PDB file of C-alpha atoms in Angstrom:
ATOM      1  CA  MET A   1       0.000   0.000   0.000  1.00  0.00           C
ATOM      2  CA  SER A   2       1.368   3.450  -0.917  1.00  0.00           C
ATOM      3  CA  ALA A   3       1.788   6.097   1.755  1.00  0.00           C
ATOM      4  CA  ALA A   4      -1.267   8.017   0.546  1.00  0.00           C
ATOM      5  CA  GLU A   5      -3.485   5.053  -0.286  1.00  0.00           C
ATOM      6  CA  SER A   6      -6.489   4.840   1.993  1.00  0.00           C
ATOM      7  CA  ASP A   7      -6.753   1.794   4.244  1.00  0.00           C
ATOM      8  CA  PRO A   8     -10.316   0.488   4.813  1.00  0.00           C
ATOM      9  CA  GLU A   9      -9.892   1.300   8.515  1.00  0.00           C
ATOM     10  CA  ASP A  10      -8.660   4.868   7.924  1.00  0.00           C
ATOM     11  CA  ALA A  11     -10.823   7.622   9.368  1.00  0.00           C
ATOM     12  CA  ILE A  12      -9.909  10.053   6.580  1.00  0.00           C
ATOM     13  CA  THR A  13      -9.700   9.996   2.786  1.00  0.00           C
ATOM     14  CA  LYS A  14      -6.568   9.510   0.691  1.00  0.00           C
ATOM     15  CA  GLU A  15      -6.850  13.158  -0.367  1.00  0.00           C
ATOM     16  CA  GLU A  16      -6.763  14.237   3.269  1.00  0.00           C
ATOM     17  CA  ILE A  17      -3.796  11.951   3.909  1.00  0.00           C
ATOM     18  CA  SER A  18      -1.879  13.484   1.007  1.00  0.00           C
ATOM     19  CA  GLY A  19      -2.954  17.018   1.889  1.00  0.00           C
ATOM     20  CA  THR A  20      -4.616  17.612  -1.476  1.00  0.00           C
ATOM     21  CA  ALA A  21      -8.213  17.850  -0.220  1.00  0.00           C
ATOM     22  CA  PRO A  22      -9.618  21.414  -0.219  1.00  0.00           C
ATOM     23  CA  ALA A  23      -9.309  23.146   3.138  1.00  0.00           C
ATOM     24  CA  PRO A  24     -12.429  24.770   4.633  1.00  0.00           C
ATOM     25  CA  ALA A  25     -13.298  28.153   3.173  1.00  0.00           C
ATOM     26  CA  ASN A  26     -12.835  29.775   6.599  1.00  0.00           C
ATOM     27  CA  ALA A  27      -9.604  27.952   7.428  1.00  0.00           C
ATOM     28  CA  GLU A  28      -7.742  31.182   8.178  1.00  0.00           C
ATOM     29  CA  THR A  29     -10.173  32.284  10.897  1.00  0.00           C
ATOM     30  CA  ALA A  30     -11.718  29.064  12.217  1.00  0.00           C
ATOM     31  CA  GLY A  31     -10.500  27.144  15.236  1.00  0.00           C
ATOM     32  CA  VAL A  32      -8.521  28.274  18.254  1.00  0.00           C
ATOM     33  CA  SER A  33      -5.796  30.879  17.664  1.00  0.00           C
ATOM     34  CA  SER A  34      -3.034  32.317  19.814  1.00  0.00           C
ATOM     35  CA  GLY A  35      -3.735  36.051  19.422  1.00  0.00           C
ATOM     36  CA  THR A  36      -3.295  38.245  22.499  1.00  0.00           C
ATOM     37  CA  LYS A  37      -3.031  36.917  26.067  1.00  0.00           C
ATOM     38  CA  ARG A  38      -6.045  37.023  28.358  1.00  0.00           C
ATOM     39  CA  ASN A  39      -6.183  35.628  31.919  1.00  0.00           C
ATOM     40  CA  ALA A  40      -2.931  33.697  31.365  1.00  0.00           C
ATOM     41  CA  PHE A  41      -4.522  31.863  28.424  1.00  0.00           C
ATOM     42  CA  THR A  42      -4.188  32.663  24.751  1.00  0.00           C
ATOM     43  CA  GLU A  43      -6.966  34.837  23.426  1.00  0.00           C
ATOM     44  CA  LEU A  44      -9.165  32.797  21.174  1.00  0.00           C
ATOM     45  CA  MET A  45     -10.334  33.585  17.699  1.00  0.00           C
ATOM     46  CA  SER A  46      -8.702  37.006  17.271  1.00  0.00           C
ATOM     47  CA  PRO A  47     -10.068  38.756  14.132  1.00  0.00           C
ATOM     48  CA  LYS A  48      -8.049  38.279  10.981  1.00  0.00           C
ATOM     49  CA  THR A  49      -7.603  40.752   8.133  1.00  0.00           C
ATOM     50  CA  LYS A  50      -9.141  39.882   4.785  1.00  0.00           C
ATOM     51  CA  ALA A  51      -6.951  37.923   2.425  1.00  0.00           C
ATOM     52  CA  PRO A  52      -5.842  39.758  -0.734  1.00  0.00           C
ATOM     53  CA  LYS A  53      -7.760  38.936  -3.893  1.00  0.00           C
ATOM     54  CA  GLU A  54      -5.008  36.774  -5.299  1.00  0.00           C
ATOM     55  CA  GLU A  55      -5.434  34.452  -2.303  1.00  0.00           C
ATOM     56  CA  HIS A  56      -8.979  33.513  -3.296  1.00  0.00           C
ATOM     57  CA  LYS A  57      -7.786  30.283  -4.885  1.00  0.00           C
ATOM     58  CA  THR A  58      -8.854  27.222  -2.902  1.00  0.00           C
ATOM     59  CA  LYS A  59      -6.005  26.115  -0.673  1.00  0.00           C
ATOM     60  CA  THR A  60      -4.902  22.614   0.132  1.00  0.00           C
ATOM     61  CA  LEU A  61      -2.319  21.435   2.644  1.00  0.00           C
ATOM     62  CA  ALA A  62      -0.009  20.536  -0.223  1.00  0.00           C
ATOM     63  CA  SER A  63      -0.271  24.007  -1.761  1.00  0.00           C
ATOM     64  CA  THR A  64       0.683  25.686   1.532  1.00  0.00           C
ATOM     65  CA  ARG A  65       3.823  23.634   2.055  1.00  0.00           C
ATOM     66  CA  GLY A  66       7.098  25.509   1.768  1.00  0.00           C
ATOM     67  CA  ALA A  67      10.551  24.067   1.218  1.00  0.00           C
ATOM     68  CA  LEU A  68      10.770  22.975   4.854  1.00  0.00           C
ATOM     69  CA  THR A  69       7.595  20.930   4.872  1.00  0.00           C
ATOM     70  CA  ARG A  70       7.959  19.124   1.577  1.00  0.00           C
ATOM     71  CA  SER A  71       9.869  16.349   3.340  1.00  0.00           C
ATOM     72  CA  PHE A  72       6.844  15.651   5.560  1.00  0.00           C
ATOM     73  CA  LYS A  73       4.541  14.042   3.047  1.00  0.00           C
ATOM     74  CA  GLN A  74       1.505  11.803   3.078  1.00  0.00           C
ATOM     75  CA  ARG A  75       1.087  10.002   6.416  1.00  0.00           C
ATOM     76  CA  ASP A  76       4.113  11.838   7.838  1.00  0.00           C
ATOM     77  CA  GLY A  77       2.513  15.246   7.281  1.00  0.00           C
ATOM     78  CA  LEU A  78       1.985  16.076  10.951  1.00  0.00           C
ATOM     79  CA  GLY A  79       5.724  15.880  11.532  1.00  0.00           C
ATOM     80  CA  ALA A  80       6.135  19.304   9.909  1.00  0.00           C
ATOM     81  CA  TYR A  81       4.341  20.936  12.841  1.00  0.00           C
ATOM     82  CA  THR A  82       6.468  19.326  15.527  1.00  0.00           C
ATOM     83  CA  HIS A  83       9.641  19.940  13.524  1.00  0.00           C
ATOM     84  CA  ASP A  84       9.171  23.703  13.208  1.00  0.00           C
ATOM     85  CA  PRO A  85       5.904  24.983  14.712  1.00  0.00           C
ATOM     86  CA  ALA A  86       7.099  28.585  14.500  1.00  0.00           C
ATOM     87  CA  ALA A  87       6.910  28.342  10.706  1.00  0.00           C
ATOM     88  CA  TYR A  88       3.094  28.323  10.883  1.00  0.00           C
ATOM     89  CA  PRO A  89       0.646  31.170  11.577  1.00  0.00           C
ATOM     90  CA  PRO A  90      -1.576  31.362  14.697  1.00  0.00           C
ATOM     91  CA  SER A  91      -4.501  30.209  12.575  1.00  0.00           C
ATOM     92  CA  ARG A  92      -2.797  26.794  12.395  1.00  0.00           C
ATOM     93  CA  VAL A  93      -0.524  26.469  15.462  1.00  0.00           C
ATOM     94  CA  ILE A  94      -2.311  27.405  18.689  1.00  0.00           C
ATOM     95  CA  TYR A  95       0.721  27.073  20.949  1.00  0.00           C
ATOM     96  CA  HIS A  96       3.909  25.053  21.289  1.00  0.00           C
ATOM     97  CA  ASN A  97       6.487  24.229  23.918  1.00  0.00           C
ATOM     98  CA  ASP A  98       9.441  21.876  24.192  1.00  0.00           C
ATOM     99  CA  ASP A  99       7.218  18.813  24.535  1.00  0.00           C
ATOM    100  CA  PHE A 100       4.017  19.508  22.585  1.00  0.00           C
ATOM    101  CA  VAL A 101       2.472  21.378  19.691  1.00  0.00           C
ATOM    102  CA  ALA A 102      -1.260  22.180  19.612  1.00  0.00           C
ATOM    103  CA  ILE A 103      -2.823  22.880  16.218  1.00  0.00           C
ATOM    104  CA  ASN A 104      -6.173  23.446  14.593  1.00  0.00           C
ATOM    105  CA  ASP A 105      -6.984  20.441  12.427  1.00  0.00           C
ATOM    106  CA  MET A 106      -6.484  21.190   8.733  1.00  0.00           C
ATOM    107  CA  TYR A 107      -9.635  19.201   7.966  1.00  0.00           C
ATOM    108  CA  PRO A 108     -11.852  19.772  11.039  1.00  0.00           C
ATOM    109  CA  LYS A 109     -14.804  17.486  11.609  1.00  0.00           C
ATOM    110  CA  SER A 110     -16.552  19.843  14.070  1.00  0.00           C
ATOM    111  CA  SER A 111     -16.856  23.592  14.510  1.00  0.00           C
ATOM    112  CA  VAL A 112     -13.790  23.457  16.778  1.00  0.00           C
ATOM    113  CA  HIS A 113     -11.319  20.635  16.179  1.00  0.00           C
ATOM    114  CA  THR A 114      -7.792  20.677  17.571  1.00  0.00           C
ATOM    115  CA  LEU A 115      -4.900  18.212  17.670  1.00  0.00           C
ATOM    116  CA  LEU A 116      -2.256  17.769  20.343  1.00  0.00           C
ATOM    117  CA  LEU A 117       1.066  16.549  18.932  1.00  0.00           C
ATOM    118  CA  PRO A 118       3.738  15.217  21.323  1.00  0.00           C
ATOM    119  CA  ARG A 119       7.320  16.101  20.401  1.00  0.00           C
ATOM    120  CA  SER A 120       8.799  12.788  21.471  1.00  0.00           C
ATOM    121  CA  PRO A 121      10.416   9.807  19.722  1.00  0.00           C
ATOM    122  CA  LEU A 122       7.556   7.768  21.193  1.00  0.00           C
ATOM    123  CA  SER A 123       5.104   9.696  19.035  1.00  0.00           C
ATOM    124  CA  ARG A 124       6.165   7.583  16.064  1.00  0.00           C
ATOM    125  CA  LEU A 125       4.717   4.513  17.757  1.00  0.00           C
ATOM    126  CA  HIS A 126       1.100   3.398  17.653  1.00  0.00           C
ATOM    127  CA  PRO A 127      -0.717   4.936  20.650  1.00  0.00           C
ATOM    128  CA  PHE A 128      -1.337   1.464  22.097  1.00  0.00           C
ATOM    129  CA  ASP A 129       2.432   0.971  22.305  1.00  0.00           C
ATOM    130  CA  ALA A 130       3.494   4.533  23.127  1.00  0.00           C
ATOM    131  CA  PHE A 131       1.083   4.773  26.040  1.00  0.00           C
ATOM    132  CA  GLU A 132       2.619   1.715  27.692  1.00  0.00           C
ATOM    133  CA  ASP A 133       5.280   4.190  28.854  1.00  0.00           C
ATOM    134  CA  ALA A 134       3.759   5.514  32.089  1.00  0.00           C
ATOM    135  CA  SER A 135       5.741   8.751  32.136  1.00  0.00           C
ATOM    136  CA  PHE A 136       4.900   9.605  28.536  1.00  0.00           C
ATOM    137  CA  LEU A 137       1.228   8.775  29.076  1.00  0.00           C
ATOM    138  CA  ALA A 138       1.062  10.988  32.167  1.00  0.00           C
ATOM    139  CA  SER A 139       2.582  13.926  30.288  1.00  0.00           C
ATOM    140  CA  VAL A 140       0.131  13.505  27.394  1.00  0.00           C
ATOM    141  CA  GLN A 141      -2.831  13.280  29.746  1.00  0.00           C
ATOM    142  CA  ALA A 142      -1.744  16.445  31.570  1.00  0.00           C
ATOM    143  CA  GLU A 143      -1.222  18.435  28.369  1.00  0.00           C
ATOM    144  CA  THR A 144      -4.542  17.169  27.023  1.00  0.00           C
ATOM    145  CA  GLN A 145      -6.258  18.746  30.030  1.00  0.00           C
ATOM    146  CA  LYS A 146      -4.583  22.059  29.227  1.00  0.00           C
ATOM    147  CA  LEU A 147      -5.812  22.028  25.629  1.00  0.00           C
ATOM    148  CA  LYS A 148      -9.275  20.900  26.749  1.00  0.00           C
ATOM    149  CA  ARG A 149      -9.565  24.016  28.918  1.00  0.00           C
ATOM    150  CA  LEU A 150      -8.567  26.176  25.975  1.00  0.00           C
ATOM    151  CA  VAL A 151     -11.085  24.559  23.628  1.00  0.00           C
ATOM    152  CA  ALA A 152     -13.823  24.847  26.265  1.00  0.00           C
ATOM    153  CA  LYS A 153     -13.009  28.545  26.604  1.00  0.00           C
ATOM    154  CA  GLU A 154     -13.388  28.905  22.849  1.00  0.00           C
ATOM    155  CA  LEU A 155     -16.783  27.169  22.856  1.00  0.00           C
ATOM    156  CA  GLN A 156     -17.969  29.462  25.630  1.00  0.00           C
ATOM    157  CA  ARG A 157     -16.729  32.491  23.676  1.00  0.00           C
ATOM    158  CA  ARG A 158     -18.546  31.379  20.534  1.00  0.00           C
ATOM    159  CA  TYR A 159     -21.741  29.899  21.890  1.00  0.00           C
ATOM    160  CA  GLY A 160     -22.134  31.082  25.490  1.00  0.00           C
ATOM    161  CA  LYS A 161     -24.444  33.897  24.437  1.00  0.00           C
ATOM    162  CA  TYR A 162     -26.915  31.294  23.166  1.00  0.00           C
ATOM    163  CA  SER A 163     -26.670  28.964  26.177  1.00  0.00           C
ATOM    164  CA  ALA A 164     -29.379  29.165  28.833  1.00  0.00           C
ATOM    165  CA  LYS A 165     -26.952  27.966  31.521  1.00  0.00           C
ATOM    166  CA  ASP A 166     -24.354  30.591  30.676  1.00  0.00           C
ATOM    167  CA  ARG A 167     -26.880  33.396  30.277  1.00  0.00           C
ATOM    168  CA  GLU A 168     -28.235  32.776  33.769  1.00  0.00           C
ATOM    169  CA  ARG A 169     -24.785  33.048  35.354  1.00  0.00           C
ATOM    170  CA  GLU A 170     -23.861  36.137  33.342  1.00  0.00           C
ATOM    171  CA  ALA A 171     -27.135  37.831  34.296  1.00  0.00           C
ATOM    172  CA  VAL A 172     -26.356  37.339  37.989  1.00  0.00           C
ATOM    173  CA  LEU A 173     -22.739  38.461  37.661  1.00  0.00           C
ATOM    174  CA  ASN A 174     -23.793  41.566  35.722  1.00  0.00           C
ATOM    175  CA  GLY A 175     -26.444  42.472  38.298  1.00  0.00           C
ATOM    176  CA  GLU A 176     -29.255  42.070  35.804  1.00  0.00           C
ATOM    177  CA  VAL A 177     -31.253  39.836  38.162  1.00  0.00           C
ATOM    178  CA  GLU A 178     -31.541  39.838  41.937  1.00  0.00           C
ATOM    179  CA  TRP A 179     -29.787  36.982  43.705  1.00  0.00           C
ATOM    180  CA  GLU A 180     -30.242  35.942  47.297  1.00  0.00           C
ATOM    181  CA  GLU A 181     -27.189  36.835  49.353  1.00  0.00           C
ATOM    182  CA  GLY A 182     -25.202  33.770  50.353  1.00  0.00           C
ATOM    183  CA  LYS A 183     -26.905  31.577  47.767  1.00  0.00           C
ATOM    184  CA  GLU A 184     -24.482  29.716  45.515  1.00  0.00           C
ATOM    185  CA  LEU A 185     -24.088  31.319  42.106  1.00  0.00           C
ATOM    186  CA  PRO A 186     -25.220  29.452  38.984  1.00  0.00           C
ATOM    187  CA  THR A 187     -22.280  27.402  37.800  1.00  0.00           C
ATOM    188  CA  GLY A 188     -22.740  28.120  34.126  1.00  0.00           C
ATOM    189  CA  ARG A 189     -22.255  25.554  31.416  1.00  0.00           C
ATOM    190  CA  ASP A 190     -19.496  22.972  31.726  1.00  0.00           C
ATOM    191  CA  TRP A 191     -18.272  23.096  28.141  1.00  0.00           C
ATOM    192  CA  GLU A 192     -15.204  21.045  28.958  1.00  0.00           C
ATOM    193  CA  SER A 193     -17.273  18.011  29.923  1.00  0.00           C
ATOM    194  CA  GLU A 194     -18.934  17.999  26.497  1.00  0.00           C
ATOM    195  CA  LEU A 195     -15.741  17.699  24.453  1.00  0.00           C
ATOM    196  CA  LEU A 196     -14.738  14.637  22.453  1.00  0.00           C
ATOM    197  CA  VAL A 197     -11.186  13.652  23.349  1.00  0.00           C
ATOM    198  CA  GLY A 198      -8.967  10.799  22.265  1.00  0.00           C
ATOM    199  CA  VAL A 199      -6.926   8.924  19.693  1.00  0.00           C
ATOM    200  CA  HIS A 200      -8.218   6.799  16.862  1.00  0.00           C
ATOM    201  CA  ALA A 201      -7.865   3.054  17.328  1.00  0.00           C
ATOM    202  CA  HIS A 202      -6.433   2.917  13.818  1.00  0.00           C
ATOM    203  CA  PRO A 203      -4.559   6.221  13.273  1.00  0.00           C
ATOM    204  CA  SER A 204      -4.415   7.431   9.679  1.00  0.00           C
ATOM    205  CA  MET A 205      -1.271   9.509  10.233  1.00  0.00           C
ATOM    206  CA  ASN A 206       2.070   8.194  11.462  1.00  0.00           C
ATOM    207  CA  ASP A 207       2.663  10.803  14.173  1.00  0.00           C
ATOM    208  CA  LEU A 208       0.708  10.268  17.376  1.00  0.00           C
ATOM    209  CA  HIS A 209      -1.987  12.897  17.762  1.00  0.00           C
ATOM    210  CA  ILE A 210      -4.814  13.470  20.220  1.00  0.00           C
ATOM    211  CA  HIS A 211      -8.109  14.870  18.963  1.00  0.00           C
ATOM    212  CA  ILE A 212      -9.907  17.449  21.109  1.00  0.00           C
ATOM    213  CA  LEU A 213     -13.065  18.728  19.478  1.00  0.00           C
ATOM    214  CA  SER A 214     -16.607  19.930  20.028  1.00  0.00           C
ATOM    215  CA  PRO A 215     -19.313  17.270  19.657  1.00  0.00           C
ATOM    216  CA  ASP A 216     -21.418  19.072  17.047  1.00  0.00           C
ATOM    217  CA  MET A 217     -19.930  17.472  13.876  1.00  0.00           C
ATOM    218  CA  MET A 218     -20.617  20.710  12.001  1.00  0.00           C
ATOM    219  CA  SER A 219     -17.974  21.175   9.318  1.00  0.00           C
ATOM    220  CA  GLU A 220     -17.781  21.159   5.552  1.00  0.00           C
ATOM    221  CA  CYS A 221     -15.051  18.530   6.011  1.00  0.00           C
ATOM    222  CA  MET A 222     -17.558  16.116   7.562  1.00  0.00           C
ATOM    223  CA  ARG A 223     -18.275  14.332   4.292  1.00  0.00           C
ATOM    224  CA  HIS A 224     -18.313  10.585   4.869  1.00  0.00           C
ATOM    225  CA  ARG A 225     -19.702   7.872   7.093  1.00  0.00           C
ATOM    226  CA  LYS A 226     -16.192   7.015   8.276  1.00  0.00           C
ATOM    227  CA  HIS A 227     -15.582  10.638   9.242  1.00  0.00           C
ATOM    228  CA  TYR A 228     -18.625  10.563  11.491  1.00  0.00           C
ATOM    229  CA  ASN A 229     -18.195   7.114  12.998  1.00  0.00           C
ATOM    230  CA  SER A 230     -14.533   7.720  13.792  1.00  0.00           C
ATOM    231  CA  PHE A 231     -15.688  10.214  16.444  1.00  0.00           C
ATOM    232  CA  ASN A 232     -19.001   8.701  17.499  1.00  0.00           C
ATOM    233  CA  THR A 233     -18.096   5.080  18.215  1.00  0.00           C
ATOM    234  CA  PRO A 234     -15.443   3.444  20.425  1.00  0.00           C
ATOM    235  CA  PHE A 235     -13.067   3.957  17.494  1.00  0.00           C
ATOM    236  CA  LEU A 236     -12.178   7.182  19.379  1.00  0.00           C
ATOM    237  CA  ILE A 237     -10.435   6.199  22.617  1.00  0.00           C
ATOM    238  CA  ASP A 238     -10.098   8.749  25.404  1.00  0.00           C
ATOM    239  CA  VAL A 239      -6.506   9.154  26.591  1.00  0.00           C
ATOM    240  CA  ALA A 240      -7.882   8.830  30.118  1.00  0.00           C
ATOM    241  CA  ASP A 241      -8.714   5.172  29.318  1.00  0.00           C
ATOM    242  CA  PHE A 242      -5.061   4.239  28.797  1.00  0.00           C
ATOM    243  CA  PRO A 243      -3.280   1.974  29.342  1.00  0.00           C
ATOM    244  CA  LEU A 244      -5.784  -0.419  27.765  1.00  0.00           C
ATOM    245  CA  ALA A 245      -6.273  -3.942  29.006  1.00  0.00           C
ATOM    246  CA  LYS A 246      -4.799  -6.575  26.707  1.00  0.00           C
ATOM    247  CA  ASP A 247      -8.270  -7.931  25.927  1.00  0.00           C
ATOM    248  CA  ASP A 248      -9.895  -4.539  25.302  1.00  0.00           C
ATOM    249  CA  PRO A 249     -11.945  -4.911  22.060  1.00  0.00           C
ATOM    250  CA  ARG A 250     -10.879  -1.409  20.988  1.00  0.00           C
ATOM    251  CA  ARG A 251      -7.453  -2.869  20.229  1.00  0.00           C
ATOM    252  CA  HIS A 252      -9.059  -4.565  17.209  1.00  0.00           C
ATOM    253  CA  PRO A 253     -11.283  -1.907  15.593  1.00  0.00           C
ATOM    254  CA  GLY A 254     -11.660  -3.792  12.319  1.00  0.00           C
ATOM    255  CA  LYS A 255     -12.953  -6.887  14.061  1.00  0.00           C
ATOM    256  CA  ALA A 256     -15.269  -4.751  16.202  1.00  0.00           C
ATOM    257  CA  GLY A 257     -16.662  -3.112  13.054  1.00  0.00           C
ATOM    258  CA  TYR A 258     -16.900   0.398  14.491  1.00  0.00           C
ATOM    259  CA  MET A 259     -16.629   2.168  11.140  1.00  0.00           C
ATOM    260  CA  ASP A 260     -19.434   0.100   9.626  1.00  0.00           C
ATOM    261  CA  ARG A 261     -21.908   0.777  12.402  1.00  0.00           C
ATOM    262  CA  ASP A 262     -25.192   2.575  11.762  1.00  0.00           C
ATOM    263  CA  LEU A 263     -25.035   6.358  11.852  1.00  0.00           C
ATOM    264  CA  ILE A 264     -26.471   7.432  15.200  1.00  0.00           C
ATOM    265  CA  CYS A 265     -27.135  11.099  15.968  1.00  0.00           C
ATOM    266  CA  TRP A 266     -24.681  12.147  18.664  1.00  0.00           C
ATOM    267  CA  ARG A 267     -27.337  14.173  20.510  1.00  0.00           C
ATOM    268  CA  CYS A 268     -30.816  12.679  20.065  1.00  0.00           C
ATOM    269  CA  GLY A 269     -29.815   9.079  19.323  1.00  0.00           C
ATOM    270  CA  LYS A 270     -31.831   8.763  16.113  1.00  0.00           C
ATOM    271  CA  ASN A 271     -30.617   5.941  13.883  1.00  0.00           C
ATOM    272  CA  PHE A 272     -29.973   6.913  10.255  1.00  0.00           C
ATOM    273  CA  GLY A 273     -28.659   3.519   9.178  1.00  0.00           C
ATOM    274  CA  ASN A 274     -26.173   4.123   6.369  1.00  0.00           C
ATOM    275  CA  LYS A 275     -27.922   7.287   5.119  1.00  0.00           C
ATOM    276  CA  PHE A 276     -25.196   9.869   5.618  1.00  0.00           C
ATOM    277  CA  GLY A 277     -27.053  12.479   3.572  1.00  0.00           C
ATOM    278  CA  ARG A 278     -30.072  12.311   5.871  1.00  0.00           C
ATOM    279  CA  LEU A 279     -27.845  12.566   8.923  1.00  0.00           C
ATOM    280  CA  GLY A 280     -26.164  15.606   7.375  1.00  0.00           C
ATOM    281  CA  GLU A 281     -29.541  17.297   6.946  1.00  0.00           C
ATOM    282  CA  HIS A 282     -30.361  16.551  10.582  1.00  0.00           C
ATOM    283  CA  LEU A 283     -27.143  17.737  12.233  1.00  0.00           C
ATOM    284  CA  PRO A 284     -27.772  21.510  11.885  1.00  0.00           C
ATOM    285  CA  GLU A 285     -31.002  21.145  13.872  1.00  0.00           C
ATOM    286  CA  GLU A 286     -29.162  19.442  16.706  1.00  0.00           C
ATOM    287  CA  PHE A 287     -26.366  22.000  16.540  1.00  0.00           C
ATOM    288  CA  GLU A 288     -28.783  24.875  17.100  1.00  0.00           C
ATOM    289  CA  ALA A 289     -30.545  23.063  19.946  1.00  0.00           C
ATOM    290  CA  TRP A 290     -27.222  22.108  21.552  1.00  0.00           C
ATOM    291  CA  LYS A 291     -25.986  25.700  21.588  1.00  0.00           C
ATOM    292  CA  LYS A 292     -29.113  26.741  23.528  1.00  0.00           C
ATOM    293  CA  GLU A 293     -28.752  24.220  26.364  1.00  0.00           C
TER     294      GLU A 293
END
């Protein structure tokens, strides 16, 4: 099998593997960005200036590669970010340190979709093997929590104004409603608890990466049944579940048949069978209802 050829168990297409699939139209402004600092965290989603007219051509990952990144091709594409994260703009690299790089996914499958990339020799191993190292696993789990908080902050920034739970807390804090003295304040919405977090049981890229994304599945890159099921079945394994038991069925995703399961709405549980088009028509309704919770 060639480096770009799609394996039946891959969660992405061969075009995404090779970096030739079109990036989202709003790729320059979507996701979590570094921007200015606020409350010791990076400000999220800072406004971007309009691209010049000559930039209107549809971009792909391959077309944005410079001389440095051409050596990181096909399934090794994520290695470019860990090799030189400073070479990328804030719209792609959220933050980086000596041990990790956090990026916005080039082909997001939800309205906010980030990846955490360890900068370790162990990151070239399959997650099942890499996470047998207790020290490495602990460091990944700790950094995952950091990125989760950042993504949750972004969801609150985007959608908090629609959320009944967040509006109630803000109304009290702003003095818009009377609140009994000594009574505990409304907690607001726990966006962090709603995130999808984990690694794919069969990674499509060679560098270990942890997905941290919103559950809404709203993205123009959500185009196939395997895209959806890779995040809505046990094919996505939370890093908190590692190390896995030797007999854990998630070690054998092909045998378990996760990618061939019926398409089940992540929010209401409706079964769409193999009708991805019908699910796609349904998801915007759930997205709007979810934002209002």
